[in-house]
Amino acid sequence: MNNKQPPPLTAVLDFFASVKLSIFLLLTVAAASVIGTLIPQEGMAEIHHPMYSSFLDAVFIKLGFFNVYKAWWFQLLLGLLALNLVVCTLKRLPKTWKLVTGVTPGFSRGKFKSIKDKHEIKLNMPVEKAREVVLDIVSSRFKTVQEAKDGDGCTVYAEKGRWTRMGFYVIHLSFLLILTGALLGSMFGYSGSLNLVEGQEAQAVEAGVDRQRRDLPFAVKCESFKVQYYEGRDSVSEFTSDVTITEPGKEPWRTFIRVNHPLRLHGISLYQASYGVSHYSGSVSVSFKNLETGEKQIVPVPIAAQPTVLPWDKGMIMIPSFMAHLHSRDGHDMGPAVRLHIFPQDGKPNMMLMPVGRPEFAREVMGLEMAVLEGEEIVPVYYTGLKVTKDPGVWVVYSGFILILLGCMVTFFMAHQQLYIKIVPSGSGASVELGGAANKNAQGFEERVRRIAGRLENKE
């Protein structure tokens, strides 16, 4: 019994060349991808945090489940998978390369004898004439044709597609490109969101779960934003951002970003992803009644972070925001409302929500009875939501996918075909025995050998 242990380096190479390791890594990457699909990823922190308990939230953050494709353990998995692929390839490539580049790699009379299904035909012509006929037919169908004298006869060997044995390694190379592109994107790429209201400009984006600032090599300014609806329906047909791009040392230029029509610039893609109401503009009329004197005043207050003086020198009032619908605790829609801040001359400021156009909900503050009467020229100000991504490995991945198609075509639809034909004298004519072998689609090649035999018989 041989208990000799292999050298340590050989053991390590055997471990990384293991098919079992390949399967384990592929299944683990697949499981990680499932996690990345089921759990909202980076840029969606405002969504995933309310979905889980504080404990699960902390565990998922620790394990990097909210940013799977940039997690260190995912990058390690891709690296190990790439190493596994490289070692497997290097271990098997020399033998295949020798076969592909050899001068006469498949010319073996012993192999010819081992072919089971041979065709034997009798030709009514001398051996030399039969040899010429065979070479004429075979040379037009096979790239390499060789012959050897064999006693009083000869053997012809023909082959094609020897290089197709490399198709398997083309697929290996394509996987390596895909893994490399994925690692480049994971390590040096980012994805973030950029919300711009009309007139707003930005030159940076917050990316990732940790909202890390990423500077852009250009500035993007939202000139206008339009939402179009299907005729007669409330469904949105398209939303478009009209933006101005300013690059250092160049004149600013304008372009449009629409759904499925992203802007690609300096390796960065800006997608039209969403939109929403940023805030409302306009003003509301607020009535005040002095509870001591009975006097009344109506004051227009703009919807802005800008305070307005209260009547009778009571202090300041500010309405920073407007909402189209205010819902009570039981879910009842109370209509439009405003968020209202009162800054008295002395004391702490008060903040409250008050419905618009509902004087029955008047409030008493600092000796004043206050009610919000109606809004004037209140219009929503939309923001455009742009998804900003940078993936330096995307073209490497695309190259890998193109290469994998070529590799699959070669591997599954092309074969190394070898044909043996033995010609010996037989009476006044010649006996021709032929058989072939192919590393793929043996039945299809057998049919081809049968057709060649038929053509030889027709040459008589």
Short mmCIF file of C-alpha atoms in Angstrom, two decimals:
data_model
loop_
_atom_site.label_atom_id
_atom_site.label_comp_id
_atom_site.label_asym_id
_atom_site.label_seq_id
_atom_site.Cartn_x
_atom_site.Cartn_y
_atom_site.Cartn_z
CA MET A 1 0.00 0.00 0.00
CA ASN A 2 1.46 3.31 -1.07
CA ASN A 3 1.03 5.93 1.69
CA LYS A 4 3.40 8.44 0.16
CA GLN A 5 2.07 11.97 0.58
CA PRO A 6 2.35 14.43 -2.34
CA PRO A 7 4.61 17.48 -1.91
CA PRO A 8 2.86 20.46 -0.24
CA LEU A 9 2.84 22.55 -3.44
CA THR A 10 1.28 19.69 -5.40
CA ALA A 11 -1.34 19.22 -2.70
CA VAL A 12 -2.22 22.94 -2.83
CA LEU A 13 -2.46 22.89 -6.64
CA ASP A 14 -4.60 19.75 -6.53
CA PHE A 15 -6.89 21.46 -4.02
CA PHE A 16 -7.39 24.53 -6.21
CA ALA A 17 -7.79 22.36 -9.32
CA SER A 18 -10.57 20.39 -7.68
CA VAL A 19 -13.92 20.26 -9.46
CA LYS A 20 -15.58 19.90 -6.05
CA LEU A 21 -14.09 23.26 -5.06
CA SER A 22 -15.47 24.77 -8.28
CA ILE A 23 -18.97 23.49 -7.52
CA PHE A 24 -18.80 24.69 -3.91
CA LEU A 25 -17.67 28.19 -4.96
CA LEU A 26 -20.28 28.45 -7.71
CA LEU A 27 -23.06 27.41 -5.32
CA THR A 28 -21.81 29.90 -2.70
CA VAL A 29 -21.71 32.74 -5.24
CA ALA A 30 -25.23 31.76 -6.35
CA ALA A 31 -26.43 31.83 -2.73
CA ALA A 32 -24.83 35.27 -2.24
CA SER A 33 -26.57 36.49 -5.39
CA VAL A 34 -29.90 35.29 -3.99
CA ILE A 35 -29.23 37.32 -0.84
CA GLY A 36 -28.35 40.34 -3.00
CA THR A 37 -31.61 39.91 -4.90
CA LEU A 38 -33.93 39.42 -1.95
CA ILE A 39 -32.46 42.14 0.27
CA PRO A 40 -32.52 45.75 -1.04
CA GLN A 41 -28.99 46.81 -1.81
CA GLU A 42 -27.00 50.03 -1.63
CA GLY A 43 -28.79 53.26 -2.45
CA MET A 44 -31.97 51.89 -0.91
CA ALA A 45 -31.10 52.22 2.76
CA GLU A 46 -34.26 54.19 3.40
CA ILE A 47 -36.21 51.09 2.26
CA HIS A 48 -34.45 48.21 3.92
CA HIS A 49 -33.97 49.64 7.38
CA PRO A 50 -37.71 49.78 8.22
CA MET A 51 -38.15 46.20 6.91
CA TYR A 52 -36.21 44.42 9.65
CA SER A 53 -35.92 44.44 13.39
CA SER A 54 -33.04 46.39 14.89
CA PHE A 55 -31.23 43.11 15.68
CA LEU A 56 -31.54 41.73 12.13
CA ASP A 57 -30.66 45.16 10.75
CA ALA A 58 -27.43 45.20 12.81
CA VAL A 59 -26.56 41.60 11.83
CA PHE A 60 -27.17 42.25 8.13
CA ILE A 61 -25.04 45.40 8.24
CA LYS A 62 -22.24 43.48 9.98
CA LEU A 63 -22.36 40.72 7.36
CA GLY A 64 -22.55 43.19 4.48
CA PHE A 65 -25.92 41.83 3.28
CA PHE A 66 -27.04 45.34 2.31
CA ASN A 67 -24.05 45.68 0.01
CA VAL A 68 -23.38 42.09 -1.03
CA TYR A 69 -21.56 42.76 -4.29
CA LYS A 70 -19.07 45.07 -2.61
CA ALA A 71 -18.61 42.98 0.54
CA TRP A 72 -15.08 41.68 1.18
CA TRP A 73 -16.25 38.09 1.43
CA PHE A 74 -18.00 38.29 -1.95
CA GLN A 75 -14.85 39.70 -3.54
CA LEU A 76 -12.89 36.87 -1.90
CA LEU A 77 -15.30 34.31 -3.37
CA LEU A 78 -14.81 35.77 -6.86
CA GLY A 79 -11.03 35.78 -6.37
CA LEU A 80 -11.02 32.12 -5.24
CA LEU A 81 -13.23 31.15 -8.16
CA ALA A 82 -10.85 32.89 -10.56
CA LEU A 83 -7.86 31.16 -8.94
CA ASN A 84 -9.64 27.80 -9.17
CA LEU A 85 -10.30 28.40 -12.86
CA VAL A 86 -6.70 29.45 -13.57
CA VAL A 87 -5.20 26.41 -11.81
CA CYS A 88 -7.62 24.02 -13.56
CA THR A 89 -6.73 25.55 -16.91
CA LEU A 90 -2.97 25.49 -16.39
CA LYS A 91 -3.09 21.91 -15.19
CA ARG A 92 -4.94 20.60 -18.25
CA LEU A 93 -3.78 23.01 -20.95
CA PRO A 94 -0.28 21.54 -21.71
CA LYS A 95 -1.69 18.17 -22.78
CA THR A 96 -4.31 19.75 -25.00
CA TRP A 97 -1.83 22.26 -26.42
CA LYS A 98 0.56 19.45 -27.34
CA LEU A 99 -2.26 17.64 -29.11
CA VAL A 100 -3.40 20.77 -30.96
CA THR A 101 0.04 21.92 -32.07
CA GLY A 102 1.57 18.47 -32.72
CA VAL A 103 2.70 17.63 -36.27
CA THR A 104 0.87 14.31 -36.53
CA PRO A 105 -1.01 14.05 -33.26
CA GLY A 106 -3.62 11.56 -34.36
CA PHE A 107 -1.96 9.41 -37.02
CA SER A 108 -1.90 6.00 -35.43
CA ARG A 109 -2.52 2.70 -37.17
CA GLY A 110 -3.31 1.25 -33.76
CA LYS A 111 -6.12 3.73 -33.34
CA PHE A 112 -7.42 2.83 -36.78
CA LYS A 113 -7.60 -0.79 -35.76
CA SER A 114 -9.57 0.12 -32.66
CA ILE A 115 -12.36 1.80 -34.65
CA LYS A 116 -15.32 -0.56 -34.50
CA ASP A 117 -17.62 0.58 -37.28
CA LYS A 118 -15.57 0.51 -40.48
CA HIS A 119 -16.83 0.57 -44.03
CA GLU A 120 -15.27 -1.73 -46.57
CA ILE A 121 -15.80 -1.30 -50.29
CA LYS A 122 -14.35 -2.90 -53.37
CA LEU A 123 -13.13 -0.68 -56.19
CA ASN A 124 -12.59 -2.05 -59.69
CA MET A 125 -9.39 -0.11 -60.20
CA PRO A 126 -5.69 -0.46 -59.31
CA VAL A 127 -4.46 0.57 -55.89
CA GLU A 128 -2.68 3.65 -57.25
CA LYS A 129 -5.84 4.84 -59.01
CA ALA A 130 -7.87 4.16 -55.87
CA ARG A 131 -5.36 6.18 -53.88
CA GLU A 132 -5.77 9.16 -56.23
CA VAL A 133 -9.56 8.98 -56.00
CA VAL A 134 -9.43 8.80 -52.21
CA LEU A 135 -7.07 11.78 -51.97
CA ASP A 136 -9.25 13.78 -54.38
CA ILE A 137 -12.39 13.26 -52.28
CA VAL A 138 -10.79 13.60 -48.87
CA SER A 139 -8.63 16.67 -49.67
CA SER A 140 -11.72 18.77 -50.45
CA ARG A 141 -13.27 17.95 -47.09
CA PHE A 142 -10.39 17.89 -44.62
CA LYS A 143 -7.72 20.46 -43.91
CA THR A 144 -4.94 17.98 -43.16
CA VAL A 145 -4.37 14.88 -45.26
CA GLN A 146 -1.41 12.52 -44.87
CA GLU A 147 -0.60 9.15 -46.34
CA ALA A 148 1.82 6.36 -45.55
CA LYS A 149 2.91 3.32 -47.53
CA ASP A 150 1.75 0.13 -45.95
CA GLY A 151 3.18 -2.97 -47.57
CA ASP A 152 1.68 -3.19 -51.05
CA GLY A 153 -1.02 -0.67 -50.15
CA CYS A 154 -1.26 2.61 -48.28
CA THR A 155 -3.08 4.31 -45.43
CA VAL A 156 -4.56 7.80 -45.71
CA TYR A 157 -5.16 9.88 -42.63
CA ALA A 158 -7.22 13.06 -42.67
CA GLU A 159 -8.38 15.36 -39.93
CA LYS A 160 -10.01 18.75 -39.32
CA GLY A 161 -10.98 20.87 -36.33
CA ARG A 162 -8.03 19.92 -34.16
CA TRP A 163 -8.08 23.46 -32.77
CA THR A 164 -11.70 23.04 -31.58
CA ARG A 165 -10.28 21.21 -28.57
CA MET A 166 -9.32 24.71 -27.37
CA GLY A 167 -12.99 25.78 -27.17
CA PHE A 168 -13.16 24.59 -23.59
CA TYR A 169 -10.30 26.93 -22.67
CA VAL A 170 -11.97 29.83 -24.50
CA ILE A 171 -14.91 29.34 -22.14
CA HIS A 172 -12.48 29.31 -19.21
CA LEU A 173 -10.98 32.59 -20.46
CA SER A 174 -14.42 34.14 -20.87
CA PHE A 175 -15.32 33.22 -17.28
CA LEU A 176 -12.06 34.77 -16.12
CA LEU A 177 -12.93 37.99 -17.97
CA ILE A 178 -16.40 38.04 -16.41
CA LEU A 179 -14.97 37.46 -12.93
CA THR A 180 -12.32 40.15 -13.51
CA GLY A 181 -14.96 42.62 -14.68
CA ALA A 182 -17.14 41.81 -11.69
CA LEU A 183 -14.21 42.36 -9.32
CA LEU A 184 -13.33 45.68 -10.99
CA GLY A 185 -16.92 46.84 -10.65
CA SER A 186 -17.13 45.62 -7.07
CA MET A 187 -13.87 47.25 -5.98
CA PHE A 188 -13.82 50.48 -7.99
CA GLY A 189 -17.43 51.06 -9.06
CA TYR A 190 -20.29 52.73 -7.22
CA SER A 191 -23.99 53.41 -7.48
CA GLY A 192 -25.86 56.31 -5.98
CA SER A 193 -28.88 58.52 -6.41
CA LEU A 194 -29.07 62.21 -7.22
CA ASN A 195 -32.24 64.21 -6.65
CA LEU A 196 -32.28 67.63 -8.31
CA VAL A 197 -35.03 70.24 -8.34
CA GLU A 198 -35.28 72.60 -11.27
CA GLY A 199 -32.37 75.02 -11.23
CA GLN A 200 -30.29 72.91 -8.86
CA GLU A 201 -26.75 71.82 -9.80
CA ALA A 202 -24.58 69.08 -8.32
CA GLN A 203 -21.06 67.75 -8.88
CA ALA A 204 -21.09 64.90 -6.40
CA VAL A 205 -23.26 61.99 -5.47
CA GLU A 206 -23.76 59.99 -2.30
CA ALA A 207 -23.15 56.31 -3.00
CA GLY A 208 -23.41 53.11 -1.04
CA VAL A 209 -25.02 52.22 2.22
CA ASP A 210 -22.67 54.56 4.04
CA ARG A 211 -23.60 57.39 1.61
CA GLN A 212 -19.99 58.06 0.77
CA ARG A 213 -19.48 61.22 -1.29
CA ARG A 214 -18.26 60.59 -4.84
CA ASP A 215 -17.12 63.57 -6.87
CA LEU A 216 -18.18 63.64 -10.50
CA PRO A 217 -15.80 64.85 -13.25
CA PHE A 218 -18.57 67.17 -14.43
CA ALA A 219 -21.44 69.21 -13.01
CA VAL A 220 -25.05 68.38 -13.83
CA LYS A 221 -27.79 70.99 -13.54
CA CYS A 222 -31.51 70.29 -13.89
CA GLU A 223 -32.94 73.00 -16.14
CA SER A 224 -36.45 71.55 -16.22
CA PHE A 225 -38.32 68.36 -15.54
CA LYS A 226 -41.44 67.19 -17.39
CA VAL A 227 -43.91 64.42 -16.67
CA GLN A 228 -46.14 63.24 -19.51
CA TYR A 229 -49.32 61.20 -19.06
CA TYR A 230 -51.25 58.91 -21.34
CA GLU A 231 -54.17 60.77 -22.87
CA GLY A 232 -57.25 60.56 -20.69
CA ARG A 233 -55.47 58.58 -17.98
CA ASP A 234 -53.45 59.29 -14.86
CA SER A 235 -50.73 56.84 -15.87
CA VAL A 236 -47.32 58.34 -16.57
CA SER A 237 -46.08 57.71 -20.11
CA GLU A 238 -42.68 59.33 -19.76
CA PHE A 239 -40.66 61.66 -17.59
CA THR A 240 -37.73 63.64 -18.89
CA SER A 241 -34.95 65.71 -17.39
CA ASP A 242 -33.50 68.62 -19.35
CA VAL A 243 -29.98 68.99 -17.94
CA THR A 244 -26.92 71.13 -18.56
CA ILE A 245 -23.53 69.42 -18.33
CA THR A 246 -20.50 71.51 -17.43
CA GLU A 247 -17.08 69.94 -17.91
CA PRO A 248 -13.83 71.66 -16.91
CA GLY A 249 -12.40 73.67 -19.82
CA LYS A 250 -15.43 73.13 -22.06
CA GLU A 251 -18.55 75.07 -22.94
CA PRO A 252 -21.64 73.86 -21.05
CA TRP A 253 -24.00 71.77 -23.16
CA ARG A 254 -27.56 70.59 -22.72
CA THR A 255 -29.09 67.19 -23.19
CA PHE A 256 -32.10 65.15 -22.15
CA ILE A 257 -32.18 62.12 -19.89
CA ARG A 258 -35.22 59.89 -20.33
CA VAL A 259 -36.24 56.46 -19.13
CA ASN A 260 -34.16 53.87 -21.03
CA HIS A 261 -32.09 56.70 -22.55
CA PRO A 262 -29.31 57.29 -20.02
CA LEU A 263 -26.50 59.79 -20.33
CA ARG A 264 -23.06 58.13 -20.45
CA LEU A 265 -20.07 60.35 -19.87
CA HIS A 266 -16.51 59.61 -18.68
CA GLY A 267 -17.48 56.06 -17.73
CA ILE A 268 -20.40 57.28 -15.62
CA SER A 269 -24.04 56.57 -16.46
CA LEU A 270 -26.95 58.77 -15.38
CA TYR A 271 -30.31 57.01 -15.56
CA GLN A 272 -33.74 58.61 -15.24
CA ALA A 273 -34.91 56.58 -12.26
CA SER A 274 -37.66 58.44 -10.40
CA TYR A 275 -39.27 61.74 -9.62
CA GLY A 276 -41.32 63.28 -6.87
CA VAL A 277 -42.55 66.44 -5.26
CA SER A 278 -39.72 68.28 -3.58
CA HIS A 279 -41.85 71.02 -2.09
CA TYR A 280 -44.64 73.45 -2.87
CA SER A 281 -44.38 77.09 -3.80
CA GLY A 282 -47.01 79.80 -3.27
CA SER A 283 -48.52 81.30 -0.14
CA VAL A 284 -51.43 80.90 2.28
CA SER A 285 -53.62 83.50 3.94
CA VAL A 286 -53.61 83.33 7.72
CA SER A 287 -56.26 85.15 9.73
CA PHE A 288 -55.44 86.50 13.18
CA LYS A 289 -57.91 87.73 15.81
CA ASN A 290 -56.62 89.64 18.79
CA LEU A 291 -58.50 88.06 21.69
CA GLU A 292 -58.01 91.21 23.85
CA THR A 293 -59.19 93.88 21.41
CA GLY A 294 -61.25 91.78 18.97
CA GLU A 295 -59.32 93.20 16.02
CA LYS A 296 -58.78 90.96 12.98
CA GLN A 297 -56.06 90.86 10.33
CA ILE A 298 -55.32 88.57 7.37
CA VAL A 299 -51.63 88.10 6.58
CA PRO A 300 -50.30 86.36 3.42
CA VAL A 301 -47.45 84.03 4.43
CA PRO A 302 -45.19 82.50 1.75
CA ILE A 303 -44.48 78.77 1.81
CA ALA A 304 -40.75 79.07 2.35
CA ALA A 305 -38.11 79.01 5.05
CA GLN A 306 -38.61 82.72 5.41
CA PRO A 307 -40.36 84.20 8.49
CA THR A 308 -43.11 86.82 8.29
CA VAL A 309 -43.89 89.39 10.97
CA LEU A 310 -46.96 88.63 13.12
CA PRO A 311 -49.59 91.35 13.64
CA TRP A 312 -49.47 93.52 16.74
CA ASP A 313 -45.73 92.87 17.00
CA LYS A 314 -46.31 89.42 18.54
CA GLY A 315 -43.27 87.82 16.89
CA MET A 316 -42.71 85.92 13.64
CA ILE A 317 -44.51 83.17 11.71
CA MET A 318 -42.99 80.81 9.18
CA ILE A 319 -44.59 78.12 6.95
CA PRO A 320 -41.72 75.95 5.64
CA SER A 321 -43.84 73.25 4.02
CA PHE A 322 -47.20 72.42 2.54
CA MET A 323 -48.79 69.00 2.20
CA ALA A 324 -51.56 68.09 -0.19
CA HIS A 325 -53.22 65.70 2.27
CA LEU A 326 -53.24 65.59 6.06
CA HIS A 327 -54.53 62.37 7.56
CA SER A 328 -55.90 62.20 11.08
CA ARG A 329 -54.95 59.37 13.42
CA ASP A 330 -58.00 57.37 12.30
CA GLY A 331 -56.93 57.78 8.67
CA HIS A 332 -59.44 60.48 7.75
CA ASP A 333 -58.29 62.77 4.94
CA MET A 334 -58.46 66.34 6.22
CA GLY A 335 -57.35 67.90 2.96
CA PRO A 336 -54.36 70.21 2.47
CA ALA A 337 -52.37 71.42 5.45
CA VAL A 338 -49.28 73.42 6.34
CA ARG A 339 -46.48 72.97 8.82
CA LEU A 340 -46.38 76.18 10.78
CA HIS A 341 -43.79 77.68 13.13
CA ILE A 342 -44.52 80.51 15.58
CA PHE A 343 -41.58 82.46 17.02
CA PRO A 344 -42.80 84.65 19.94
CA GLN A 345 -40.88 87.70 21.08
CA ASP A 346 -40.07 85.80 24.25
CA GLY A 347 -40.18 82.09 24.98
CA LYS A 348 -39.82 78.93 22.97
CA PRO A 349 -41.04 78.60 19.36
CA ASN A 350 -44.14 76.51 18.63
CA MET A 351 -44.58 74.11 15.74
CA MET A 352 -47.96 72.78 14.61
CA LEU A 353 -49.85 71.30 11.68
CA MET A 354 -52.94 73.22 10.58
CA PRO A 355 -55.41 72.32 7.81
CA VAL A 356 -55.94 74.85 5.05
CA GLY A 357 -59.42 76.35 4.50
CA ARG A 358 -60.76 74.88 7.75
CA PRO A 359 -61.42 77.89 10.08
CA GLU A 360 -63.16 75.55 12.55
CA PHE A 361 -59.69 74.26 13.44
CA ALA A 362 -58.46 77.70 14.59
CA ARG A 363 -55.80 77.66 17.30
CA GLU A 364 -55.07 80.10 20.12
CA VAL A 365 -51.45 81.18 20.42
CA MET A 366 -50.06 84.12 22.40
CA GLY A 367 -53.51 85.71 22.80
CA LEU A 368 -54.26 85.32 19.09
CA GLU A 369 -56.87 83.15 17.43
CA MET A 370 -55.21 81.85 14.28
CA ALA A 371 -56.68 80.01 11.27
CA VAL A 372 -55.25 79.16 7.85
CA LEU A 373 -57.84 80.32 5.33
CA GLU A 374 -56.78 79.44 1.81
CA GLY A 375 -53.81 78.88 -0.44
CA GLU A 376 -52.78 81.10 -3.32
CA GLU A 377 -50.96 79.86 -6.42
CA ILE A 378 -49.75 76.75 -4.66
CA VAL A 379 -47.98 74.51 -7.17
CA PRO A 380 -45.75 71.46 -6.63
CA VAL A 381 -42.05 71.76 -7.41
CA TYR A 382 -40.81 68.42 -8.72
CA TYR A 383 -37.42 66.89 -8.34
CA THR A 384 -35.87 64.50 -10.82
CA GLY A 385 -34.37 61.32 -9.43
CA LEU A 386 -31.22 60.25 -11.30
CA LYS A 387 -29.41 56.99 -10.66
CA VAL A 388 -25.67 57.51 -11.03
CA THR A 389 -23.50 54.45 -11.62
CA LYS A 390 -19.89 53.82 -12.45
CA ASP A 391 -18.68 50.33 -13.33
CA PRO A 392 -15.15 50.20 -14.79
CA GLY A 393 -15.51 46.47 -15.34
CA VAL A 394 -18.64 46.52 -17.49
CA TRP A 395 -16.79 46.32 -20.83
CA VAL A 396 -14.61 43.53 -19.50
CA VAL A 397 -17.79 41.63 -18.59
CA TYR A 398 -19.30 42.31 -22.03
CA SER A 399 -16.10 41.00 -23.66
CA GLY A 400 -16.39 37.88 -21.52
CA PHE A 401 -19.98 37.29 -22.64
CA ILE A 402 -19.02 37.66 -26.31
CA LEU A 403 -16.14 35.25 -25.80
CA ILE A 404 -18.34 32.74 -23.98
CA LEU A 405 -20.68 32.66 -27.00
CA LEU A 406 -17.74 31.93 -29.30
CA GLY A 407 -16.41 29.29 -26.91
CA CYS A 408 -19.81 27.57 -26.65
CA MET A 409 -20.17 27.53 -30.44
CA VAL A 410 -16.78 25.89 -30.79
CA THR A 411 -17.23 23.52 -27.86
CA PHE A 412 -20.74 22.30 -28.58
CA PHE A 413 -21.11 22.64 -32.36
CA MET A 414 -17.64 21.88 -33.75
CA ALA A 415 -15.49 18.77 -33.33
CA HIS A 416 -12.09 17.30 -33.97
CA GLN A 417 -12.76 14.77 -36.72
CA GLN A 418 -10.28 12.09 -37.83
CA LEU A 419 -10.65 9.83 -40.85
CA TYR A 420 -8.59 6.69 -41.62
CA ILE A 421 -8.64 4.99 -45.01
CA LYS A 422 -6.67 1.84 -45.72
CA ILE A 423 -6.19 0.80 -49.37
CA VAL A 424 -4.88 -2.67 -50.25
CA PRO A 425 -4.89 -4.75 -53.48
CA SER A 426 -7.83 -7.11 -53.85
CA GLY A 427 -7.78 -9.33 -56.89
CA SER A 428 -7.67 -7.08 -59.97
CA GLY A 429 -8.93 -4.12 -58.01
CA ALA A 430 -8.51 -2.48 -54.62
CA SER A 431 -10.13 -2.93 -51.26
CA VAL A 432 -10.79 0.28 -49.32
CA GLU A 433 -11.52 0.18 -45.63
CA LEU A 434 -12.42 3.46 -43.91
CA GLY A 435 -13.47 4.53 -40.47
CA GLY A 436 -13.45 7.69 -38.42
CA ALA A 437 -13.61 9.12 -34.95
CA ALA A 438 -14.72 12.45 -33.54
CA ASN A 439 -14.46 13.81 -30.03
CA LYS A 440 -18.08 15.09 -30.26
CA ASN A 441 -21.19 14.12 -32.20
CA ALA A 442 -19.84 10.69 -33.11
CA GLN A 443 -23.10 9.68 -34.77
CA GLY A 444 -23.04 12.73 -37.04
CA PHE A 445 -19.47 12.03 -38.09
CA GLU A 446 -20.30 8.37 -38.72
CA GLU A 447 -22.97 9.54 -41.16
CA ARG A 448 -20.36 11.70 -42.89
CA VAL A 449 -17.96 8.75 -43.21
CA ARG A 450 -20.82 6.75 -44.73
CA ARG A 451 -21.40 9.49 -47.34
CA ILE A 452 -17.66 9.52 -48.21
CA ALA A 453 -17.80 5.75 -48.69
CA GLY A 454 -20.78 6.23 -50.98
CA ARG A 455 -18.91 8.76 -53.11
CA LEU A 456 -15.98 6.37 -53.44
CA GLU A 457 -18.30 3.63 -54.68
CA ASN A 458 -19.79 6.04 -57.23
CA LYS A 459 -16.31 6.81 -58.59
CA GLU A 460 -15.99 3.35 -60.07
#
